[in-house]
Short mmCIF file of C-alpha atoms in Angstrom, two decimals:
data_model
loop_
_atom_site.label_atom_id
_atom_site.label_comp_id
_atom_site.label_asym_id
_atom_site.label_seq_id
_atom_site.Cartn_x
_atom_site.Cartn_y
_atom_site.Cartn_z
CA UNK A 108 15.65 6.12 13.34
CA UNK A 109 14.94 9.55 12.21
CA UNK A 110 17.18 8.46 8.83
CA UNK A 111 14.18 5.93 8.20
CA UNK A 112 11.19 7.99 9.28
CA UNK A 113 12.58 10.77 6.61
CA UNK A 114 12.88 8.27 3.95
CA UNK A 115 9.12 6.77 4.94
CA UNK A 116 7.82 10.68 4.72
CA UNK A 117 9.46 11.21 1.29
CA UNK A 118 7.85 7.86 -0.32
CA UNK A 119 4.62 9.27 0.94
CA UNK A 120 4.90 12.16 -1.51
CA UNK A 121 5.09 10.59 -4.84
CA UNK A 122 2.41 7.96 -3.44
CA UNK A 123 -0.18 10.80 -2.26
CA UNK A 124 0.44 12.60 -5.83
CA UNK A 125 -0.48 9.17 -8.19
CA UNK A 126 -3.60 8.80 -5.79
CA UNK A 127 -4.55 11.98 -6.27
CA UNK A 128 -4.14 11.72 -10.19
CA UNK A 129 -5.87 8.32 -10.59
CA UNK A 130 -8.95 9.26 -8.69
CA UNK A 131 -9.12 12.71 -10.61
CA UNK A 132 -9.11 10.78 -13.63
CA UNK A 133 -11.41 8.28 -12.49
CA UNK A 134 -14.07 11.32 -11.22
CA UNK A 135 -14.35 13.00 -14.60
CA UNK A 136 -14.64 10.13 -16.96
CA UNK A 137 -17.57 8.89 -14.76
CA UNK A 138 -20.95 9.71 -16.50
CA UNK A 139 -22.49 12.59 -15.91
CA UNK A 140 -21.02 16.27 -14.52
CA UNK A 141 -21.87 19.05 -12.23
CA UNK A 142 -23.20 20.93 -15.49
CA UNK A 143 -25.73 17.73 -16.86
CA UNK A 144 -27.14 17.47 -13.15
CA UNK A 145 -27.93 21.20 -13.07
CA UNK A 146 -29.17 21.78 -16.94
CA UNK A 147 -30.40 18.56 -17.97
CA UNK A 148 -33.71 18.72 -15.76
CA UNK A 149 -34.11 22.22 -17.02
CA UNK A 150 -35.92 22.69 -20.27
CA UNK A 151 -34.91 26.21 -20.25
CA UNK A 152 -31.07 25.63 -20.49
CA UNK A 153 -29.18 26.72 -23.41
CA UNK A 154 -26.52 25.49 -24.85
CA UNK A 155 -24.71 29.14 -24.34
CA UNK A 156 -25.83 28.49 -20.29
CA UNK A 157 -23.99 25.06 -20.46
CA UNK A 158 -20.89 27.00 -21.57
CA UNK A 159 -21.06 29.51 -18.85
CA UNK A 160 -21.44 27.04 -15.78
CA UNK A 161 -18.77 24.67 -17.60
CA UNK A 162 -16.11 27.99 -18.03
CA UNK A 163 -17.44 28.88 -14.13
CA UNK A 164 -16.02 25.83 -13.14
CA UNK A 165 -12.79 25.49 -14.84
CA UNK A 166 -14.40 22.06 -17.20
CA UNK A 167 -13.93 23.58 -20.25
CA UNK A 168 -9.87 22.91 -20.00
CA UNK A 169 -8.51 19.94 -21.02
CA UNK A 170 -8.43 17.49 -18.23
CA UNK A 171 -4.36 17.16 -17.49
CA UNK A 172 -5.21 21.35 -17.07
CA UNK A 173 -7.88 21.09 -14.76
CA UNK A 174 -5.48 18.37 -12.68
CA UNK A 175 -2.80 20.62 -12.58
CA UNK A 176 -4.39 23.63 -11.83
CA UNK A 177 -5.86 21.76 -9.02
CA UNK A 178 -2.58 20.27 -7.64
CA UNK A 179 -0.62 23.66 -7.97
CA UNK A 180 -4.01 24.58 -6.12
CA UNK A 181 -4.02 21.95 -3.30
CA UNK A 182 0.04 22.51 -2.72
CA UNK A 183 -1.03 25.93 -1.25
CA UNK A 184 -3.49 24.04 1.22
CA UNK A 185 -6.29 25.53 -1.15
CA UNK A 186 -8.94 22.94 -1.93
CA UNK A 187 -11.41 25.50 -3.70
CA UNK A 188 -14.65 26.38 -3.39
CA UNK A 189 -17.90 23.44 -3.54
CA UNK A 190 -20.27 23.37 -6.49
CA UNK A 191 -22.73 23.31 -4.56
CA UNK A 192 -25.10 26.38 -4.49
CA UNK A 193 -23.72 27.42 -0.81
CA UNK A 194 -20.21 27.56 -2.43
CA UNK A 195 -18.33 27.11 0.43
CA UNK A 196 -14.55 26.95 1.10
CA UNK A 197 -14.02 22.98 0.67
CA UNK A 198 -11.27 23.12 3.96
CA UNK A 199 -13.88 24.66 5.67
CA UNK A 200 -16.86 22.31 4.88
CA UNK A 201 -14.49 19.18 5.42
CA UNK A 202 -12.78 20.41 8.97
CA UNK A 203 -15.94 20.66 10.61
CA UNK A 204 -16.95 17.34 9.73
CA UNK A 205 -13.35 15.86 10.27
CA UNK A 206 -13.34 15.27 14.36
CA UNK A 207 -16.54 12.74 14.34
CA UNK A 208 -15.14 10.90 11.70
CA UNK A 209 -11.99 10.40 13.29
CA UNK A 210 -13.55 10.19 16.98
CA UNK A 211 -15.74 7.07 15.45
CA UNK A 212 -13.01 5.69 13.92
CA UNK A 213 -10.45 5.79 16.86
CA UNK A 214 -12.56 4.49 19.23
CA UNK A 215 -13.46 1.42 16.84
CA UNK A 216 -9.76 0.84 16.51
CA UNK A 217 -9.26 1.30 20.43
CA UNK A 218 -12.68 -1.38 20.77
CA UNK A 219 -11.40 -3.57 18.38
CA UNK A 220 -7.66 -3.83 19.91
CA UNK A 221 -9.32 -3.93 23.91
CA UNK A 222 -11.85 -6.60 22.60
CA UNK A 223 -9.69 -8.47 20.12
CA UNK A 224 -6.73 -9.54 21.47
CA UNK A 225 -7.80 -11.00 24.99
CA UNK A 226 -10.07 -13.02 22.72
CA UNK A 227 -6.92 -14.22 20.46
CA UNK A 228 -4.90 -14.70 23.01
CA UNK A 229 -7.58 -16.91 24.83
CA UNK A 230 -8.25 -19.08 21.85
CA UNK A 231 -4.95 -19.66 21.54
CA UNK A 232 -4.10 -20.57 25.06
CA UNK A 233 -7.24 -23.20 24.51
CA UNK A 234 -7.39 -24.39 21.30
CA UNK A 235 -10.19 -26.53 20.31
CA UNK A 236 -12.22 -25.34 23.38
CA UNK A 237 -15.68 -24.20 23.99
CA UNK A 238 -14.42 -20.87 23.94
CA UNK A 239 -12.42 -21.15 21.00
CA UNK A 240 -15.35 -22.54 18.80
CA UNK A 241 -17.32 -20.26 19.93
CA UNK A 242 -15.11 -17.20 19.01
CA UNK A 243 -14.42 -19.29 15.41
CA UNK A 244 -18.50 -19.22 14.86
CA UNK A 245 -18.46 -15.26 16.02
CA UNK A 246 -15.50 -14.53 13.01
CA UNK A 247 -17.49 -16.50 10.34
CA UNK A 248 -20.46 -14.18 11.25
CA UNK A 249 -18.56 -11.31 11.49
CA UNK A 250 -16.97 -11.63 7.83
CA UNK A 251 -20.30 -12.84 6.33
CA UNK A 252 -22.70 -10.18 7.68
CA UNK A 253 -23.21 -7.29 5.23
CA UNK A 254 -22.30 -4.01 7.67
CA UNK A 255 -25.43 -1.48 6.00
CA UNK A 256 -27.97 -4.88 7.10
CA UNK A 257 -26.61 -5.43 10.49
CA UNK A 258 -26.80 -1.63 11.06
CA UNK A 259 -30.39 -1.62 10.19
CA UNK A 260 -30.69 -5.04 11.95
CA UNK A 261 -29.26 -2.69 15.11
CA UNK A 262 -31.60 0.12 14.68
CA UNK A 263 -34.56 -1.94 14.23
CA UNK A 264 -34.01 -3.82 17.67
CA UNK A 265 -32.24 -1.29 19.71
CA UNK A 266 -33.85 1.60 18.31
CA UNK A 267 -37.32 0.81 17.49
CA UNK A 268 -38.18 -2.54 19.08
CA UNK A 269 -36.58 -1.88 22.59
CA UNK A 270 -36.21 2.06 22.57
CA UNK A 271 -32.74 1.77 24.45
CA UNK A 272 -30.71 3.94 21.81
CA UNK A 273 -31.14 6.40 19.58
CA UNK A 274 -30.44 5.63 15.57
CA UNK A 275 -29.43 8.68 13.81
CA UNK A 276 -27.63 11.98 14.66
CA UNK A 277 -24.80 12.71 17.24
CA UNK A 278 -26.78 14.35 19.84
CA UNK A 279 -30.75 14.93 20.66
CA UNK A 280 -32.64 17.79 19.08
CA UNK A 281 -32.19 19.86 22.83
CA UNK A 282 -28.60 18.89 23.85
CA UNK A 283 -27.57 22.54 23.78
CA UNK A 284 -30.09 22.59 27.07
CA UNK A 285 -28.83 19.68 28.76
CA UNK A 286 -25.73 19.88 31.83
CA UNK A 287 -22.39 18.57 30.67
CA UNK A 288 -22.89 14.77 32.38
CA UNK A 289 -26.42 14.59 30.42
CA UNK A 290 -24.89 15.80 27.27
CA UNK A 291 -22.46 13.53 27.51
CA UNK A 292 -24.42 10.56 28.07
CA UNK A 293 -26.48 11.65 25.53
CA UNK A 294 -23.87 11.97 23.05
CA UNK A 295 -22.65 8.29 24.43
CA UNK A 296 -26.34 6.72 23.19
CA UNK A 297 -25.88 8.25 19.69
CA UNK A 298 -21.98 7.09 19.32
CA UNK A 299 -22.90 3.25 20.74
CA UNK A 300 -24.26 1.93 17.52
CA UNK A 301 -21.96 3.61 14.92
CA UNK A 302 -19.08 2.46 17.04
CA UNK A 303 -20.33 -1.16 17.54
CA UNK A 304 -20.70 -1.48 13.60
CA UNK A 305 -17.90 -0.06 12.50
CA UNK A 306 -16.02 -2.28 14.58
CA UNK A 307 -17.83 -5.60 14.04
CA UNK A 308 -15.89 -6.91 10.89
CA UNK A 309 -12.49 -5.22 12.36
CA UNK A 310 -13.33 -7.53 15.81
CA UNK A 311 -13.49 -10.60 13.58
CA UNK A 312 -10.51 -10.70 11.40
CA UNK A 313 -8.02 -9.49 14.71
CA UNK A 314 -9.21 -12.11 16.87
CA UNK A 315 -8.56 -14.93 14.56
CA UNK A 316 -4.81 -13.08 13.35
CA UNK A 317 -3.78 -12.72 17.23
CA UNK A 318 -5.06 -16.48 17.37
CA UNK A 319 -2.56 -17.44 14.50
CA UNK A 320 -0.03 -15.17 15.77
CA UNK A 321 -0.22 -16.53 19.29
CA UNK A 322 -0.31 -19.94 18.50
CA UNK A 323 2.76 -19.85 16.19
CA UNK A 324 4.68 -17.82 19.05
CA UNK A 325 3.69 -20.30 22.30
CA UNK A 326 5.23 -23.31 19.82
CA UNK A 327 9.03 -21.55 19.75
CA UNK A 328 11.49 -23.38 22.25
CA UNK A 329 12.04 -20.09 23.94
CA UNK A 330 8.93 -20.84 25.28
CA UNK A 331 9.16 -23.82 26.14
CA UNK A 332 12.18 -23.18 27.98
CA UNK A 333 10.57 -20.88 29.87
CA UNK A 334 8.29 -23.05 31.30
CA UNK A 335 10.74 -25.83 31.90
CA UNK A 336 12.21 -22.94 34.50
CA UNK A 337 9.06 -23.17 36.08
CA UNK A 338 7.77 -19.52 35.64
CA UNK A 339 3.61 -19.48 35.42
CA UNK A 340 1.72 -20.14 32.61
CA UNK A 341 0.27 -16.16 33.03
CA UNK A 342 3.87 -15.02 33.32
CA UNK A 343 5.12 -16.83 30.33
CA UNK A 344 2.18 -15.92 28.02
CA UNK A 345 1.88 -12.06 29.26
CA UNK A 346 5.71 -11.17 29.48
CA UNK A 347 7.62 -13.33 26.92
CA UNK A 348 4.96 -14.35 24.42
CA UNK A 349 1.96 -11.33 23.77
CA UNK A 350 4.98 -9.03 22.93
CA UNK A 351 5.87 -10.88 19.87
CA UNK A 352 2.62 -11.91 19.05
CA UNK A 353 1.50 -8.50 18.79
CA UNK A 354 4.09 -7.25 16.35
CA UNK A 355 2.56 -8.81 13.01
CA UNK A 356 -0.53 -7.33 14.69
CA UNK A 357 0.59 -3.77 14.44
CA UNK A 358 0.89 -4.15 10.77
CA UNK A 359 -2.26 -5.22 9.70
CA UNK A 360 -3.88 -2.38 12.40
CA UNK A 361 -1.76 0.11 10.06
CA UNK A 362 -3.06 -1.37 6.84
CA UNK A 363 -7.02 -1.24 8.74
CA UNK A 364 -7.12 2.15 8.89
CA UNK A 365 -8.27 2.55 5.17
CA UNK A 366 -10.99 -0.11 5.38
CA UNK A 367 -12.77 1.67 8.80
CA UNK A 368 -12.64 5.05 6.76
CA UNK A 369 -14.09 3.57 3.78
CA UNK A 370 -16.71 2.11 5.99
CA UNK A 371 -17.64 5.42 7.42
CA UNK A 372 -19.55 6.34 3.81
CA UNK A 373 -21.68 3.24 4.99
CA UNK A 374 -22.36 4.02 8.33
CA UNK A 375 -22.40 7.75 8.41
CA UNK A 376 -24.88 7.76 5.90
CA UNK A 377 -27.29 5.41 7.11
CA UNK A 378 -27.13 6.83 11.06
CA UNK A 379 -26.82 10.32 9.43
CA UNK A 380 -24.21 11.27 11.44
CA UNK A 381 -22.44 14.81 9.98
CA UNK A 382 -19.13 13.07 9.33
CA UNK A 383 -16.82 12.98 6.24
CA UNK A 384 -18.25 9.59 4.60
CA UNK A 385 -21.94 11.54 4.54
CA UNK A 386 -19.87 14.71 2.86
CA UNK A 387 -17.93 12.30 0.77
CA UNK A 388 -21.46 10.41 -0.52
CA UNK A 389 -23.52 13.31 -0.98
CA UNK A 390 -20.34 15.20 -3.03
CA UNK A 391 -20.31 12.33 -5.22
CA UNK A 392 -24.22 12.51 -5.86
CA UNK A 393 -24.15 15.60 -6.42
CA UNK A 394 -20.80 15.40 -8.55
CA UNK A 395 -18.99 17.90 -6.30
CA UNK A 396 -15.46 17.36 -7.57
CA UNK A 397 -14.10 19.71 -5.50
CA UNK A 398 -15.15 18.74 -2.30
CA UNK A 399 -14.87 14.79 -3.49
CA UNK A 400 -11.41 15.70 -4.45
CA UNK A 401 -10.67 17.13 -0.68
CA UNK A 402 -12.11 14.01 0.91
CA UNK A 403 -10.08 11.96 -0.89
CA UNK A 404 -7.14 13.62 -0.09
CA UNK A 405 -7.80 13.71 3.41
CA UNK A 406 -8.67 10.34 3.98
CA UNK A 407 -5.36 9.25 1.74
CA UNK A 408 -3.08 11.44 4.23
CA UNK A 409 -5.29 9.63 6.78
CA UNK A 410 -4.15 6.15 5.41
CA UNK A 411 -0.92 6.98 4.81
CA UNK A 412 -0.22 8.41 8.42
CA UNK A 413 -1.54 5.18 10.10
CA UNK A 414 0.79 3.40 7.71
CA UNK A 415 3.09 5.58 8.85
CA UNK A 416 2.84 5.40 12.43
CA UNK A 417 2.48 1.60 12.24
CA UNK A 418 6.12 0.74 9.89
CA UNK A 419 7.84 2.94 12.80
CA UNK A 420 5.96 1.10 15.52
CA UNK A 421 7.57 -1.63 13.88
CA UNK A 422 10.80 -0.10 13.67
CA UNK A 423 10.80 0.73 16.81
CA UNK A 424 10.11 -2.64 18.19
CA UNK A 425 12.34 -4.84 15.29
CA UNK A 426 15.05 -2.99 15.53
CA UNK A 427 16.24 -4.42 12.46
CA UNK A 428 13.11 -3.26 9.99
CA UNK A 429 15.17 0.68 10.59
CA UNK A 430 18.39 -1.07 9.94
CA UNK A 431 17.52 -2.79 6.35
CA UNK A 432 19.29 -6.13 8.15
#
């Protein structure tokens, strides 16, 4: 086991490095730079200013320079300081935004897995039921709705309409007054929403994969065998068909994690909430490379690591993934 989890961590490296290159690449051929956003509304630049600012921030070298002046840079955990006119320490401005990001996200992943596999393995146990059509109408909605217009679907109904939760922030203007139970309800109302949409398309797609999973799984003749012995139909699905089921499952939950942090430029931004996808937006506005260049990196060690943890989930379940048999 620990043979294959050391040759998963060194395939990470070379991986993390061509991600890194590509979207550097990418970042400074797009149009405009730091230097054009700052001089070009400014009648009073010179061509001598543009110089300066481009020698201040290293975009006068040739572009495989910058890159690995940055890398030998980011090796030392050093992701530079922000263009923007607080010049900050990047690790610093990204850190303090990191925990809501990843507190939305996990509990998404841990509504998504509570919500969508009872539903799976329901519409699998009844196929062609009420239930099951029901749940096949709910996925066709789910991958058809746009997430930014059922967010401001939400937080016109919820929000405005009904007054039940509150649509932007992570806490109330005087939380720092409130006891610890009111805070945390408080801090509850604000998460709601951003949690609900950020797990809406993720609830979709699972239910109908644990549906095909399950289904395929309850056909095998172990199964049937196991209810020719007479065991109940709860004790045959829960303890000799769910566990198999689930193992395709754990997969596709690894290969999720990218799309829920991608989806947290969407929602972050429109709820405002002070997370990494609202750093990650406004950096590229603003054409912070450094900072864009430290979100990036984050959320591809991010992506990797729930690769990661899902192959040796797998490994550990399929013996034989470990193996190579």
């Amino acid at each position: 086991m620990w043979v294959y989890l050391l040759k998963r961590l060194a395939s990470m490296i070379p991986l993390l490095i061509g991600i890194t290159l590509i979207s550097f690449v990418v970042i400074h051929l797009a149009p405009g730079s730091p230097v054009d956003l700052q001089t070009e509304m400014n009648p009073k630049a010179s061509p001598e200013a543009r110089a300066r600012l481009e020698k201040l921030y290293g975009l006068d070298q040739p572009l495989h320079v910058q890159y690995f002046l940055w890398l030998s840079r980011m090796l030392r955990l050093d992701f530079g300081r922000s263009f923007s006119p607080d010049g900050r320490p990047v690790a610093d401005k990204i850190l303090e935004r990191l925990p809501i990001t990843i507190l939305i996200n996990v509990l998404s992943l841990a509504l998504i897995l509570a919500v969508a596999v009872p539903i799976g393995i329901v519409s699998a146990v009844r196929p062609n039921s009420l239930f099951d059509k029901s749940t096949t109408v709910f996925v066709f909605i789910g991958f058809a709705t746009p997430t930014f217009w059922l967010a401001l679907l939400c937080m016109l109904f919820f929000g405005v309409h009904l007054g039940w939760l509150p649509i932007s922030g992570i806490s109330s203007y005087n939380a720092d007054q409130m006891s610890d139970p009111a805070w945390l309800w408080d801090r509850t109302k604000h998460l709601i929403l951003p949690v609900l949409i950020s797990a809406f398309g993720g609830l979709a797609g699972f239910s109908r994969y644990m549906r095909f999973n399950m289904l395929e799984v309850i056909g095998q003749d172990y199964i049937t065998t196991a209810r020719a012995k007479g065991l109940s139909e709860m004790r045959v699905i829960l303890k000799h068909a769910l566990r198999n089921a689930l193992m395709p499952v754990i997969t596709v939950l690894g290969l999720s994690v990218p799309g829920l942090i991608g989806g947290s430029v969407i929602f972050e931004s429109i709820f405002a909430i002070p997370g990494m996808g609202q750093l990650f937006y406004q950096s590229v506005m603003a054409r912070d490379y450094p900072v864009i260049m430290g979100s990036l990196v984050i959320g591809a060690v991010l992506t990797l690591v729930g690769n990661l943890l899902a192959d040796v989930s797998y490994a550990v379940v399929d013996p034989r993934i470990r193996t190579g048999k």
